[in-house]
Structure formats: structure tokens, C-alpha cells
PDB file of C-alpha atoms in Angstrom:
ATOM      1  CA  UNK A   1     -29.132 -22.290   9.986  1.00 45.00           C
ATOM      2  CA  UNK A   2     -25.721 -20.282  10.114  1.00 45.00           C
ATOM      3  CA  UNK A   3     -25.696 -17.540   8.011  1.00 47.00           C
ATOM      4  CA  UNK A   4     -22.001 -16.748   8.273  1.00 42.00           C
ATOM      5  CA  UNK A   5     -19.686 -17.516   5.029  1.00 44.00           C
ATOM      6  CA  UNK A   6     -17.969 -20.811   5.216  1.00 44.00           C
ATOM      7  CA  UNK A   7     -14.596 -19.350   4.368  1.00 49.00           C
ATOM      8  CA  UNK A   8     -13.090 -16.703   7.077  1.00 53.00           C
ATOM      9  CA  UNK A   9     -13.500 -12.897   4.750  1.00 52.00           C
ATOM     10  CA  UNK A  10      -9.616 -12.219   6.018  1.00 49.00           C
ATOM     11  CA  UNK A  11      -8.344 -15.634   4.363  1.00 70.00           C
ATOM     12  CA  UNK A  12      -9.299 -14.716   1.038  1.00 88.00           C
ATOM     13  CA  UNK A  13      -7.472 -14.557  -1.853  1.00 91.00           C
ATOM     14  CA  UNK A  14      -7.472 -11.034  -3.458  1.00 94.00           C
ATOM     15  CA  UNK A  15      -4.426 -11.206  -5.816  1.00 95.00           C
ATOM     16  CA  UNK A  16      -3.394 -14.268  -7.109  1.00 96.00           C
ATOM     17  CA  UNK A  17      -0.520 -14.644 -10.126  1.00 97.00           C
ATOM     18  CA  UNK A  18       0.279 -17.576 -11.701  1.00 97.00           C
ATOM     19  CA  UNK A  19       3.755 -17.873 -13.418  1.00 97.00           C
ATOM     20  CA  UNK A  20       3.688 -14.354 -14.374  1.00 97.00           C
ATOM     21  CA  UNK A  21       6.864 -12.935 -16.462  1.00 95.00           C
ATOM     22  CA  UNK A  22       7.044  -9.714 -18.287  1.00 95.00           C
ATOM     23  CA  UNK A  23       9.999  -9.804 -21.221  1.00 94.00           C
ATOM     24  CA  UNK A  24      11.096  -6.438 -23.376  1.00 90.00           C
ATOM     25  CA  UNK A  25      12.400  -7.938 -26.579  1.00 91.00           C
ATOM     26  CA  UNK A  26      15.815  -9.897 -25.133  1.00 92.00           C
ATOM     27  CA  UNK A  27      15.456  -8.425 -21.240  1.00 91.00           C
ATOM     28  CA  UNK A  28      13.248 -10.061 -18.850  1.00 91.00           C
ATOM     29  CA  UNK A  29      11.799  -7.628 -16.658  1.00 91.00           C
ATOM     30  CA  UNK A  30      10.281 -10.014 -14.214  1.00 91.00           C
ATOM     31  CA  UNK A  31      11.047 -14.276 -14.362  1.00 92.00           C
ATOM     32  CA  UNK A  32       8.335 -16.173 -14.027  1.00 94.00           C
ATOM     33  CA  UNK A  33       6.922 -15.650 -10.573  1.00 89.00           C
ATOM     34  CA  UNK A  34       3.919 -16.063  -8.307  1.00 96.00           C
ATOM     35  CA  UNK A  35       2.006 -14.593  -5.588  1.00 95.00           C
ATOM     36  CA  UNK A  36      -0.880 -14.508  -3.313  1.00 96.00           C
ATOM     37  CA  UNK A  37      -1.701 -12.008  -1.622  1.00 95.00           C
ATOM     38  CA  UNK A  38      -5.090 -12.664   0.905  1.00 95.00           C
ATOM     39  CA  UNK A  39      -7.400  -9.663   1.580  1.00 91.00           C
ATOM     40  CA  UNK A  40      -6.149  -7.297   4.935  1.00 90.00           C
ATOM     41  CA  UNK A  41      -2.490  -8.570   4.083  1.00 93.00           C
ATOM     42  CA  UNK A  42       0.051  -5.975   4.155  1.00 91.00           C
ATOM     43  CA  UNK A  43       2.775  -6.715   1.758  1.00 92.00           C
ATOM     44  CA  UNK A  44       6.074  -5.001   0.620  1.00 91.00           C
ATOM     45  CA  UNK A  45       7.921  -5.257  -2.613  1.00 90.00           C
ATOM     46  CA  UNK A  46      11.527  -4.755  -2.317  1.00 92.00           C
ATOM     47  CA  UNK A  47      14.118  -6.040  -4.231  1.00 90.00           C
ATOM     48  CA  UNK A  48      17.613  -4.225  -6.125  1.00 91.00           C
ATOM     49  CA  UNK A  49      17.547  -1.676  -8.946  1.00 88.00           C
ATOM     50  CA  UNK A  50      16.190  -3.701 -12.247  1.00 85.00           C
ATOM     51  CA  UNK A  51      14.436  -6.525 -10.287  1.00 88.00           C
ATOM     52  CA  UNK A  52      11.253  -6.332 -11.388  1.00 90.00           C
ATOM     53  CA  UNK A  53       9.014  -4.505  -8.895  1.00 90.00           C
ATOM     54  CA  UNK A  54       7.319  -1.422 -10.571  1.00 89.00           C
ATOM     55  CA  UNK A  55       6.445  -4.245 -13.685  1.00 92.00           C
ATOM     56  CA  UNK A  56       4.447  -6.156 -10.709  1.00 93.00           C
ATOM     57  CA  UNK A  57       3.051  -3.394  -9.513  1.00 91.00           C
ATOM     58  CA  UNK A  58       1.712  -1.753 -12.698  1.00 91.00           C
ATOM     59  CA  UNK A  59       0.598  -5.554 -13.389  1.00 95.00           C
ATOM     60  CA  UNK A  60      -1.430  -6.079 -10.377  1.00 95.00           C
ATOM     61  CA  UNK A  61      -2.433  -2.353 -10.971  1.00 92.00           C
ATOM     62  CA  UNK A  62      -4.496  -3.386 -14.571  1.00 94.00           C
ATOM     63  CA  UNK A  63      -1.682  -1.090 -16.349  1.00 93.00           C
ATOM     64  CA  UNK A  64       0.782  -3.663 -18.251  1.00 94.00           C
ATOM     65  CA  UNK A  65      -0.248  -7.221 -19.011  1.00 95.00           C
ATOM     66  CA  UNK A  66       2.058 -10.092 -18.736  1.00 96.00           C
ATOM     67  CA  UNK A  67       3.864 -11.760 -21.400  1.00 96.00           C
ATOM     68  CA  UNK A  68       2.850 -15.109 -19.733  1.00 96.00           C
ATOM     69  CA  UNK A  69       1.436 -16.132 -16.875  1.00 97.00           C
ATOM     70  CA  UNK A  70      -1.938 -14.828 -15.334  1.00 97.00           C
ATOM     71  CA  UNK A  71      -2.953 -12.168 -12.666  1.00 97.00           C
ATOM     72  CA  UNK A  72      -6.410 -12.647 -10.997  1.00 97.00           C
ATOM     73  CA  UNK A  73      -8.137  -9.985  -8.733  1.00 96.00           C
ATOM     74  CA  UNK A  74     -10.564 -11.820  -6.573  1.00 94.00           C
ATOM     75  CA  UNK A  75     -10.690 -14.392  -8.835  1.00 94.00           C
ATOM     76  CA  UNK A  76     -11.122 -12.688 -12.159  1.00 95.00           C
ATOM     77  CA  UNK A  77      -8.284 -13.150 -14.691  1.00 96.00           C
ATOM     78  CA  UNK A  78      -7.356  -9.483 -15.083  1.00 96.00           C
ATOM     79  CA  UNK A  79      -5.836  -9.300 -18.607  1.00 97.00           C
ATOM     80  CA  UNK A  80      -8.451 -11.180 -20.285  1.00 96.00           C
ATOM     81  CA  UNK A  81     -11.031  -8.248 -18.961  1.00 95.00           C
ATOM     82  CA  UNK A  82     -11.800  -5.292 -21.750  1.00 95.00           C
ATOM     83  CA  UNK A  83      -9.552  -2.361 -21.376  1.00 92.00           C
ATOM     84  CA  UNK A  84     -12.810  -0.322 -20.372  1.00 94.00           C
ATOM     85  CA  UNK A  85     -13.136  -3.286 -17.624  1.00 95.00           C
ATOM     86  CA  UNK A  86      -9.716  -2.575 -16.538  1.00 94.00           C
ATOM     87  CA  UNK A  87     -10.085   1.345 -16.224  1.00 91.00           C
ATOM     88  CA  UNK A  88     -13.107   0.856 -13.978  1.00 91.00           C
ATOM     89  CA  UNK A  89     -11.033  -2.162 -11.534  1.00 93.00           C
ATOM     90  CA  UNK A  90      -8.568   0.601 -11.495  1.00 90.00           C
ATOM     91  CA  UNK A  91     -10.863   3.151 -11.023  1.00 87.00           C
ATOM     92  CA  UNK A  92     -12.770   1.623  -7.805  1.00 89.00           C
ATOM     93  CA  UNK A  93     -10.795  -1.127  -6.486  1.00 92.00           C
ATOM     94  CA  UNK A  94      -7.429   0.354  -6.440  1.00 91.00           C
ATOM     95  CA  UNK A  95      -5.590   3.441  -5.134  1.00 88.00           C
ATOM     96  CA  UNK A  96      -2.335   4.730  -5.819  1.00 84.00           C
ATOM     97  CA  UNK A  97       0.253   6.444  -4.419  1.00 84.00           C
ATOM     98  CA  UNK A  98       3.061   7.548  -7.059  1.00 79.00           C
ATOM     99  CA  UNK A  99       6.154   8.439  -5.694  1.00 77.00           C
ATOM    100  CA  UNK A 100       6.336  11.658  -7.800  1.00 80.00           C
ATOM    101  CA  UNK A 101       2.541  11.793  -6.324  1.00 84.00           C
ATOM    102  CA  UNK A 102       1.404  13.624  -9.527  1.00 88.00           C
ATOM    103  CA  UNK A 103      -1.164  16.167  -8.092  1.00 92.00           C
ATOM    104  CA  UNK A 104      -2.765  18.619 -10.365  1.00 92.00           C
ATOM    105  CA  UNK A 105      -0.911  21.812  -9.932  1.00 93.00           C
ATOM    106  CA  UNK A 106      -3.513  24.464 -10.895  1.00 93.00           C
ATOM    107  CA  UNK A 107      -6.059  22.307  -9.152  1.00 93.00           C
ATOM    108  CA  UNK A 108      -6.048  22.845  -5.031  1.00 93.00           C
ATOM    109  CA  UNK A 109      -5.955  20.257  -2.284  1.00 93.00           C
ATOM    110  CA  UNK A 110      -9.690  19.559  -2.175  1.00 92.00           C
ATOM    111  CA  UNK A 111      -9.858  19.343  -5.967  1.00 91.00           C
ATOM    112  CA  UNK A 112      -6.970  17.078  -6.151  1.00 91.00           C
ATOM    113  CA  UNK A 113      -8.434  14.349  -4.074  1.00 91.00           C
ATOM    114  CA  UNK A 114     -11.806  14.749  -5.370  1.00 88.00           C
ATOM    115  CA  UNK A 115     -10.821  14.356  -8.945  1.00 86.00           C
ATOM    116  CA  UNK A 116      -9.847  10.885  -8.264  1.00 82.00           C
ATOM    117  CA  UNK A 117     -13.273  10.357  -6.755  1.00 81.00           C
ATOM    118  CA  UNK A 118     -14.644   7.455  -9.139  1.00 72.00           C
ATOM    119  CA  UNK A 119     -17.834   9.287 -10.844  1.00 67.00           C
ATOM    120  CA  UNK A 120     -16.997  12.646  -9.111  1.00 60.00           C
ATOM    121  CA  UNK A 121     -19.160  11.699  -5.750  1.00 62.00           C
ATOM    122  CA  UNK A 122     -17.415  11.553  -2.892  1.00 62.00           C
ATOM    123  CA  UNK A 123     -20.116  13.329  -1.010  1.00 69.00           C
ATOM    124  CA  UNK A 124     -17.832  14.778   1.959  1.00 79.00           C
ATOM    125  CA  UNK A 125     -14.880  11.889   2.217  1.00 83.00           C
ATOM    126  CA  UNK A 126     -12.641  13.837   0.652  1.00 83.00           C
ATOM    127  CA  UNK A 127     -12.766  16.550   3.294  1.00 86.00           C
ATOM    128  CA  UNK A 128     -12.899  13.948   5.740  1.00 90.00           C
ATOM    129  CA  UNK A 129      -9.694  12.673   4.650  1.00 91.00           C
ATOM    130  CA  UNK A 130      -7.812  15.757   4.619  1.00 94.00           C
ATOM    131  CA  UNK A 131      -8.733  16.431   7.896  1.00 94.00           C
ATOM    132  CA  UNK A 132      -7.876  12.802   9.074  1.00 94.00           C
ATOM    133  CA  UNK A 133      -4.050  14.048   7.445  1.00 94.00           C
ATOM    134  CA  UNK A 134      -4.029  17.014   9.001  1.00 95.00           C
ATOM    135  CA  UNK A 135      -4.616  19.526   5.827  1.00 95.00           C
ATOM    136  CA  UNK A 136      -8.122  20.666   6.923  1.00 93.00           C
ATOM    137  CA  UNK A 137      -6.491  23.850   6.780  1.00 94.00           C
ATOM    138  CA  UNK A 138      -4.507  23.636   3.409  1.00 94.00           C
ATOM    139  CA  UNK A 139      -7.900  22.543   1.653  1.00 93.00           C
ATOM    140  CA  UNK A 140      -7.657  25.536  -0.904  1.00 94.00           C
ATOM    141  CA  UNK A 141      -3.828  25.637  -1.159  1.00 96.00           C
ATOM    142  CA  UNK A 142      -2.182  24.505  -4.905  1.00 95.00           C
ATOM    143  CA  UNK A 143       0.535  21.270  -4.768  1.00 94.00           C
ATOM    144  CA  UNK A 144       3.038  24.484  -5.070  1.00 94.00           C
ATOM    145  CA  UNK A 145       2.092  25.824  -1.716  1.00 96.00           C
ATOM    146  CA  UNK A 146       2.388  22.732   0.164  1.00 95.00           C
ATOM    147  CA  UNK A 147       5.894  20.609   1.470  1.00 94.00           C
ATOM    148  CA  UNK A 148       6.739  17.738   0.358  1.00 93.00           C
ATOM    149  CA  UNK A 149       5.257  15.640   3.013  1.00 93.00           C
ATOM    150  CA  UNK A 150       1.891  17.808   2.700  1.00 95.00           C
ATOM    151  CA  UNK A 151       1.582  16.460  -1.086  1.00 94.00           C
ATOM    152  CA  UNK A 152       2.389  12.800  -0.183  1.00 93.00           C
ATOM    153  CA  UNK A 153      -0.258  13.118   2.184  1.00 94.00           C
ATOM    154  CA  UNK A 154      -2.832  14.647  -0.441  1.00 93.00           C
ATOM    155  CA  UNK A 155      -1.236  11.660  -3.098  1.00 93.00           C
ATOM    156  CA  UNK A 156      -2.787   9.318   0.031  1.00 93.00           C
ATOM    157  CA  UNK A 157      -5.476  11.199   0.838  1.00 92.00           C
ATOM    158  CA  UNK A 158      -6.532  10.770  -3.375  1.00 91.00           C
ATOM    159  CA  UNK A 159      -5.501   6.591  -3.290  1.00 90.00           C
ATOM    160  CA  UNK A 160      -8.294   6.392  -0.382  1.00 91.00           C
ATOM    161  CA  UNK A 161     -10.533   8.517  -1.192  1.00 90.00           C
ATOM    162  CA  UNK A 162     -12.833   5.275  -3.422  1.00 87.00           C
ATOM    163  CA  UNK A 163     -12.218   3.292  -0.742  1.00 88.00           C
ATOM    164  CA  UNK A 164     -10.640   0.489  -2.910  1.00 90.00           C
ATOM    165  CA  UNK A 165      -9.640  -2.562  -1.365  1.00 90.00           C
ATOM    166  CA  UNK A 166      -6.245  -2.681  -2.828  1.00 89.00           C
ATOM    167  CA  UNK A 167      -3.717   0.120  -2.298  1.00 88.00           C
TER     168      UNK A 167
END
């Protein structure tokens, strides 16, 4: 017999939402709305001041549930998951990068990264990454001592360093 998977990996669905909305009292942050997204798909969010896309993203990110509507990663309804359930999806299946990147300033490069590292065991990926980025050399430099671009590429250096499948 064939032991490959009926379905192609690349054609799967990884995020689906389902007539999601997200209402503050009397403002709707986000109308209902829904999405696939199908795992190795790049997609961008983009969209005026107001429109809604840091609510998506902190939705499909486990951090802020819906007011309606459902968001499934991989097929598993996210907001009806534990908070403790949530923490570890976030934890090991998604990385982020924060536009004010939010490194640890007493904390160096190397510690920075590895500190996201879920369970503290990265063995050597972080260092790996760095060098990848080009900070092999800035390894025991603070966020203070680095440009700008250096800590974005420490902020992306810490979303890979689990390896999630969702960035």
C-alpha cells in the first residue's frame, strides 16, 4: 500500500474562523468575518487605523476570545480550550514579533531569545539563530546596546526560536 497522507500537508487548514466579531460595549472592533488560512501560506493583514487587525491577530494568537464566532487552530476550537491550554498553543505553536519587540533590557541577546524557549531547552538554536541574523557577535550585548534593526532581529530571532508553525 501507499503510505503517503491522502490530503497534500501544504493544503491544510491551519487557521480557520468562522463568523468571528469582537464588540467593546457599543464599538465593534471587528464585523463578523472569516478566514482560512492553509499551512506554508503567507498572509498579510492590512487594513486603515480602527479596522480591526491587532483584535485578529491577538485572536488567532489565543490572547482575546471572540464575542461570536469561532477560531480553530488545526482544527481545535481555540476559545473553548482551558486558559492553561491556551498558554501552552501560544507557547509552542506560535511566535511573535511585537512591533515595540519587548526584549528584556537587563537580560542580553542570548538570554532574550532563550527565555522564550518553551521549557528553557533550546539546546543550541538560539545561538544558531543569532548567527543566521547576523548577531553572533552581539550575543552578550543588552537591547540598549543594540540599533533598532539589531532588536527587531533578536524580537525574530525569539518568535523562531520554538519553531512554531504559526508566526
Amino acid at each position: 500500500g501507499d503510505a503517503r497522507p491522502s490530503r497534500d500537508i501544504a493544503a491544510r487548514l491551519m487557521i480557520t474562523c468562522k463568523q468571528i466579531t469582537k464588540c467593546y460595549g457599543t464599538v465593534t472592533a471587528l464585523a463578523p468575518f472569516d478566514l482560512e488560512v492553509k499551512q506554508g501560506e503567507f498572509v498579510a493583514v492590512k487594513g486603515v487605523s480602527g479596522s480591526g487587525k491587532t483584535t485578529l491577530l491577538l485572536m488567532l494568537g489565543g490572547m482575546l476570545g471572540p464575542t461570536s464566532g469561532k477560531v480553530y487552530f488545526d482544527g481545535t476550537d481555540l476559545y473553548s480550550q482551558s486558559g492553561p491550554a491556551r498558554a501552552e498553543y501560544r507557547a509552542t505553536e506560535v511566535g511573535f514579533v511585537f512591533q515595540m519587540f519587548h526584549l528584556v533590557p537587563y537580560l542580553n541577546v542570548a538570554e532574550n531569545v532563550q527565555l522564550a524557549a518553551h521549557n528553557g531547552n533550546t539546546g543550541n538554536r538560539h545561538h544558531e539563530l543569532l548567527e543566521r541574523f547576523g548577531l553572533g557577535h552581539r550575543l552578550t550585548h543588552t537591547p540598549g546596546e543594540l540599533s533598532a534593526g539589531e532588536r527587531q532581529r533578536v524580537a525574530l530571532a525569539r518568535a523562531l526560536v520554538n519553531e512554531p508553525r504559526l508566526i
